[in-house]
Amino acid sequence: MATRVHEFDWPDRVVIGTIGLPGSRTFYLQVRTGSQVVSIALEKQQSALLAEKIDEILDQLTAVDGNPFSVPSGTPVELVDNDQLEPVQEQFRTGTIGLGWDPTTSQIVIEAYPLTDVEAGDDVASPEVDSTEAAEKLLVRMPVGAARAFTQRTREIVGAGRPICPLCGHPMDPDGHICTPPGP
């Protein structure tokens, strides 16, 4: 079976956004070029880790003598995107994410594959996927400035969740919180 590839080279928009209230938000990676929009669901932790790893790649590139890829150290103000997500039609829930750097185009490359159910004797869902057998994937190539803007927005979205309890370190719900402080 051929893999259906949702490919975006030089997209108009690449953002992480959410639907729902803190504590029950669904995170989406949304990519748009012209009228083509693809939204894939991911976990909060996947979103945070993706931003962290992209920043690590960009920071390593800025340290290269002469910064030959013109990687900005911060987010270019003209690329800040605080708009809401466009209407979401979830393409798939993300299992595996690949991240890389294409020096020929000076772009960050993201590959996302759907979460699959792999029989494990008792029908337990497993996030493992063989990329050669995936039914579909999202392939995004974004320039360095857009990548910096992406990571800034993602960190803000992830951080906008429920406040953290100063005693136990777990998220606090608006309707109350019961915690057990860490023991001595």
mmCIF file of C-alpha atoms in Angstrom:
data_model
loop_
_atom_site.group_PDB
_atom_site.id
_atom_site.type_symbol
_atom_site.label_atom_id
_atom_site.label_comp_id
_atom_site.label_asym_id
_atom_site.label_seq_id
_atom_site.Cartn_x
_atom_site.Cartn_y
_atom_site.Cartn_z
ATOM 1 C CA MET A 1 0.000 0.000 0.000
ATOM 2 C CA ALA A 2 1.353 3.415 -0.937
ATOM 3 C CA THR A 3 1.817 5.985 1.814
ATOM 4 C CA ARG A 4 -0.350 9.100 1.492
ATOM 5 C CA VAL A 5 2.019 12.008 2.084
ATOM 6 C CA HIS A 6 0.767 15.434 3.185
ATOM 7 C CA GLU A 7 3.797 17.419 2.061
ATOM 8 C CA PHE A 8 4.456 21.086 2.766
ATOM 9 C CA ASP A 9 7.560 22.801 1.368
ATOM 10 C CA TRP A 10 7.852 26.427 2.471
ATOM 11 C CA PRO A 11 4.404 26.461 4.150
ATOM 12 C CA ASP A 12 2.511 29.687 4.793
ATOM 13 C CA ARG A 13 1.844 28.648 8.387
ATOM 14 C CA VAL A 14 3.087 25.976 10.823
ATOM 15 C CA VAL A 15 1.720 26.192 14.381
ATOM 16 C CA ILE A 16 0.828 24.252 17.465
ATOM 17 C CA GLY A 17 -2.585 25.152 18.836
ATOM 18 C CA THR A 18 -5.204 23.706 21.129
ATOM 19 C CA ILE A 19 -8.907 23.116 21.357
ATOM 20 C CA GLY A 20 -10.552 22.852 24.763
ATOM 21 C CA LEU A 21 -9.963 24.147 28.258
ATOM 22 C CA PRO A 22 -6.774 23.618 30.262
ATOM 23 C CA GLY A 23 -6.833 20.119 31.672
ATOM 24 C CA SER A 24 -8.770 18.756 28.714
ATOM 25 C CA ARG A 25 -7.070 20.429 25.767
ATOM 26 C CA THR A 26 -6.287 18.627 22.541
ATOM 27 C CA PHE A 27 -3.042 19.751 20.909
ATOM 28 C CA TYR A 28 -2.760 20.062 17.135
ATOM 29 C CA LEU A 29 0.084 20.635 14.720
ATOM 30 C CA GLN A 30 -1.524 22.599 11.910
ATOM 31 C CA VAL A 31 0.148 23.358 8.586
ATOM 32 C CA ARG A 32 -1.199 25.506 5.749
ATOM 33 C CA THR A 33 -0.133 26.380 2.241
ATOM 34 C CA GLY A 34 -2.723 28.363 0.323
ATOM 35 C CA SER A 35 -6.061 26.622 0.884
ATOM 36 C CA GLN A 36 -4.489 23.257 1.828
ATOM 37 C CA VAL A 37 -4.679 22.769 5.607
ATOM 38 C CA VAL A 38 -3.684 19.651 7.537
ATOM 39 C CA SER A 39 -4.177 19.239 11.292
ATOM 40 C CA ILE A 40 -2.758 16.332 13.259
ATOM 41 C CA ALA A 41 -3.380 15.683 16.950
ATOM 42 C CA LEU A 42 -0.495 15.186 19.324
ATOM 43 C CA GLU A 43 0.171 15.015 23.011
ATOM 44 C CA LYS A 44 1.219 18.027 25.056
ATOM 45 C CA GLN A 45 4.547 16.328 25.784
ATOM 46 C CA GLN A 46 5.138 15.679 22.065
ATOM 47 C CA SER A 47 4.503 19.376 21.369
ATOM 48 C CA ALA A 48 6.917 20.499 24.089
ATOM 49 C CA LEU A 49 9.618 18.040 23.037
ATOM 50 C CA LEU A 50 9.278 19.015 19.370
ATOM 51 C CA ALA A 51 9.844 22.695 20.239
ATOM 52 C CA GLU A 52 12.777 21.816 22.492
ATOM 53 C CA LYS A 53 14.506 19.678 19.849
ATOM 54 C CA ILE A 54 13.957 22.237 17.081
ATOM 55 C CA ASP A 55 15.529 24.913 19.304
ATOM 56 C CA GLU A 56 18.480 22.593 19.979
ATOM 57 C CA ILE A 57 19.081 22.127 16.247
ATOM 58 C CA LEU A 58 18.783 25.871 15.585
ATOM 59 C CA ASP A 59 21.082 26.718 18.515
ATOM 60 C CA GLN A 60 23.706 24.282 17.212
ATOM 61 C CA LEU A 61 23.483 25.901 13.780
ATOM 62 C CA THR A 62 23.949 29.425 15.185
ATOM 63 C CA ALA A 63 27.176 28.207 16.816
ATOM 64 C CA VAL A 64 28.660 27.253 13.426
ATOM 65 C CA ASP A 65 31.361 29.757 12.420
ATOM 66 C CA GLY A 66 29.808 32.594 10.483
ATOM 67 C CA ASN A 67 26.247 31.220 10.941
ATOM 68 C CA PRO A 68 26.129 30.242 7.236
ATOM 69 C CA PHE A 69 22.402 29.398 7.382
ATOM 70 C CA SER A 70 21.439 32.814 8.863
ATOM 71 C CA VAL A 71 19.691 31.192 11.815
ATOM 72 C CA PRO A 72 18.178 33.887 14.031
ATOM 73 C CA SER A 73 18.959 33.654 17.753
ATOM 74 C CA GLY A 74 15.411 34.764 18.588
ATOM 75 C CA THR A 75 12.028 34.919 16.931
ATOM 76 C CA PRO A 76 11.785 37.514 14.149
ATOM 77 C CA VAL A 77 8.917 39.806 15.216
ATOM 78 C CA GLU A 78 7.326 39.711 11.759
ATOM 79 C CA LEU A 79 6.924 35.927 12.040
ATOM 80 C CA VAL A 80 5.101 35.886 15.399
ATOM 81 C CA ASP A 81 1.759 34.087 14.918
ATOM 82 C CA ASN A 82 -0.746 34.359 17.768
ATOM 83 C CA ASP A 83 -3.844 33.639 15.685
ATOM 84 C CA GLN A 84 -6.244 30.836 16.521
ATOM 85 C CA LEU A 85 -6.163 27.550 14.667
ATOM 86 C CA GLU A 86 -8.107 27.430 11.455
ATOM 87 C CA PRO A 87 -11.106 25.055 11.572
ATOM 88 C CA VAL A 88 -9.697 21.661 12.540
ATOM 89 C CA GLN A 89 -10.372 18.417 10.738
ATOM 90 C CA GLU A 90 -8.065 15.934 12.409
ATOM 91 C CA GLN A 91 -6.096 13.969 9.814
ATOM 92 C CA PHE A 92 -4.595 11.564 12.335
ATOM 93 C CA ARG A 93 -3.301 11.228 15.903
ATOM 94 C CA THR A 94 0.481 11.340 15.942
ATOM 95 C CA GLY A 95 2.549 8.384 17.063
ATOM 96 C CA THR A 96 6.112 8.805 15.826
ATOM 97 C CA ILE A 97 7.758 12.127 14.949
ATOM 98 C CA GLY A 98 11.027 12.462 13.050
ATOM 99 C CA LEU A 99 13.018 15.689 13.059
ATOM 100 C CA GLY A 100 15.934 16.735 10.901
ATOM 101 C CA TRP A 101 17.843 19.452 9.091
ATOM 102 C CA ASP A 102 18.139 19.874 5.328
ATOM 103 C CA PRO A 103 21.298 21.927 4.639
ATOM 104 C CA THR A 104 20.521 22.166 0.920
ATOM 105 C CA THR A 105 17.424 24.288 1.593
ATOM 106 C CA SER A 106 18.263 25.544 5.123
ATOM 107 C CA GLN A 107 15.063 24.086 6.504
ATOM 108 C CA ILE A 108 13.939 22.130 9.553
ATOM 109 C CA VAL A 109 12.197 18.913 8.464
ATOM 110 C CA ILE A 110 9.379 17.330 10.474
ATOM 111 C CA GLU A 111 7.931 13.924 9.625
ATOM 112 C CA ALA A 112 4.901 12.760 11.611
ATOM 113 C CA TYR A 113 3.323 9.323 11.403
ATOM 114 C CA PRO A 114 -0.037 8.192 12.793
ATOM 115 C CA LEU A 115 -0.418 6.263 15.991
ATOM 116 C CA THR A 116 -1.193 2.658 15.158
ATOM 117 C CA ASP A 117 -2.704 -0.230 17.053
ATOM 118 C CA VAL A 118 -0.230 -3.067 17.087
ATOM 119 C CA GLU A 119 -1.490 -6.335 18.446
ATOM 120 C CA ALA A 120 0.481 -7.232 21.537
ATOM 121 C CA GLY A 121 -1.365 -10.399 22.501
ATOM 122 C CA ASP A 122 -4.036 -8.496 24.408
ATOM 123 C CA ASP A 123 -4.920 -5.786 21.867
ATOM 124 C CA VAL A 124 -2.957 -3.080 23.676
ATOM 125 C CA ALA A 125 -2.355 0.045 21.601
ATOM 126 C CA SER A 126 1.298 0.759 20.879
ATOM 127 C CA PRO A 127 2.698 4.036 19.508
ATOM 128 C CA GLU A 128 5.219 2.167 17.376
ATOM 129 C CA VAL A 129 4.919 2.511 13.635
ATOM 130 C CA ASP A 130 7.082 1.263 10.804
ATOM 131 C CA SER A 131 7.466 4.338 8.577
ATOM 132 C CA THR A 132 7.821 2.126 5.503
ATOM 133 C CA GLU A 133 4.342 0.709 6.111
ATOM 134 C CA ALA A 134 2.507 3.831 7.312
ATOM 135 C CA ALA A 135 -0.771 4.589 5.553
ATOM 136 C CA GLU A 136 -0.001 8.305 5.679
ATOM 137 C CA LYS A 137 2.466 10.843 6.980
ATOM 138 C CA LEU A 138 2.922 14.568 7.336
ATOM 139 C CA LEU A 139 6.132 16.021 5.889
ATOM 140 C CA VAL A 140 6.869 19.663 6.684
ATOM 141 C CA ARG A 141 9.899 21.709 5.701
ATOM 142 C CA MET A 142 10.131 25.117 7.320
ATOM 143 C CA PRO A 143 12.740 27.850 7.118
ATOM 144 C CA VAL A 144 14.777 28.792 10.179
ATOM 145 C CA GLY A 145 12.878 31.995 11.030
ATOM 146 C CA ALA A 146 9.535 30.212 10.882
ATOM 147 C CA ALA A 147 11.022 27.424 13.005
ATOM 148 C CA ARG A 148 12.021 29.942 15.708
ATOM 149 C CA ALA A 149 8.501 31.413 15.628
ATOM 150 C CA PHE A 150 7.061 27.890 15.836
ATOM 151 C CA THR A 151 9.071 27.041 18.952
ATOM 152 C CA GLN A 152 8.206 30.315 20.692
ATOM 153 C CA ARG A 153 4.478 29.853 20.098
ATOM 154 C CA THR A 154 4.619 26.187 21.092
ATOM 155 C CA ARG A 155 6.309 26.985 24.404
ATOM 156 C CA GLU A 156 3.647 29.631 25.110
ATOM 157 C CA ILE A 157 0.786 27.240 24.236
ATOM 158 C CA VAL A 158 2.225 24.412 26.355
ATOM 159 C CA GLY A 159 2.833 26.812 29.262
ATOM 160 C CA ALA A 160 -0.721 28.201 29.141
ATOM 161 C CA GLY A 161 -2.173 25.117 30.794
ATOM 162 C CA ARG A 162 -3.254 24.616 34.377
ATOM 163 C CA PRO A 163 -1.129 26.196 37.112
ATOM 164 C CA ILE A 164 1.288 23.909 38.938
ATOM 165 C CA CYS A 165 0.793 23.213 42.654
ATOM 166 C CA PRO A 166 3.779 24.569 44.601
ATOM 167 C CA LEU A 167 3.542 21.676 47.098
ATOM 168 C CA CYS A 168 3.275 18.557 44.930
ATOM 169 C CA GLY A 169 4.201 19.830 41.463
ATOM 170 C CA HIS A 170 1.058 18.472 39.786
ATOM 171 C CA PRO A 171 -1.416 20.570 37.745
ATOM 172 C CA MET A 172 -4.243 22.188 39.724
ATOM 173 C CA ASP A 173 -7.823 22.028 38.447
ATOM 174 C CA PRO A 174 -10.035 25.148 38.571
ATOM 175 C CA ASP A 175 -12.564 23.309 40.785
ATOM 176 C CA GLY A 176 -10.026 22.303 43.416
ATOM 177 C CA HIS A 177 -6.886 20.311 44.040
ATOM 178 C CA ILE A 178 -5.970 17.617 46.529
ATOM 179 C CA CYS A 179 -2.307 16.889 46.810
ATOM 180 C CA THR A 180 0.081 14.988 48.915
ATOM 181 C CA PRO A 181 3.234 16.989 49.554
ATOM 182 C CA PRO A 182 6.461 15.096 48.911
ATOM 183 C CA GLY A 183 7.665 13.182 51.950
ATOM 184 C CA PRO A 184 10.871 13.923 53.872
#
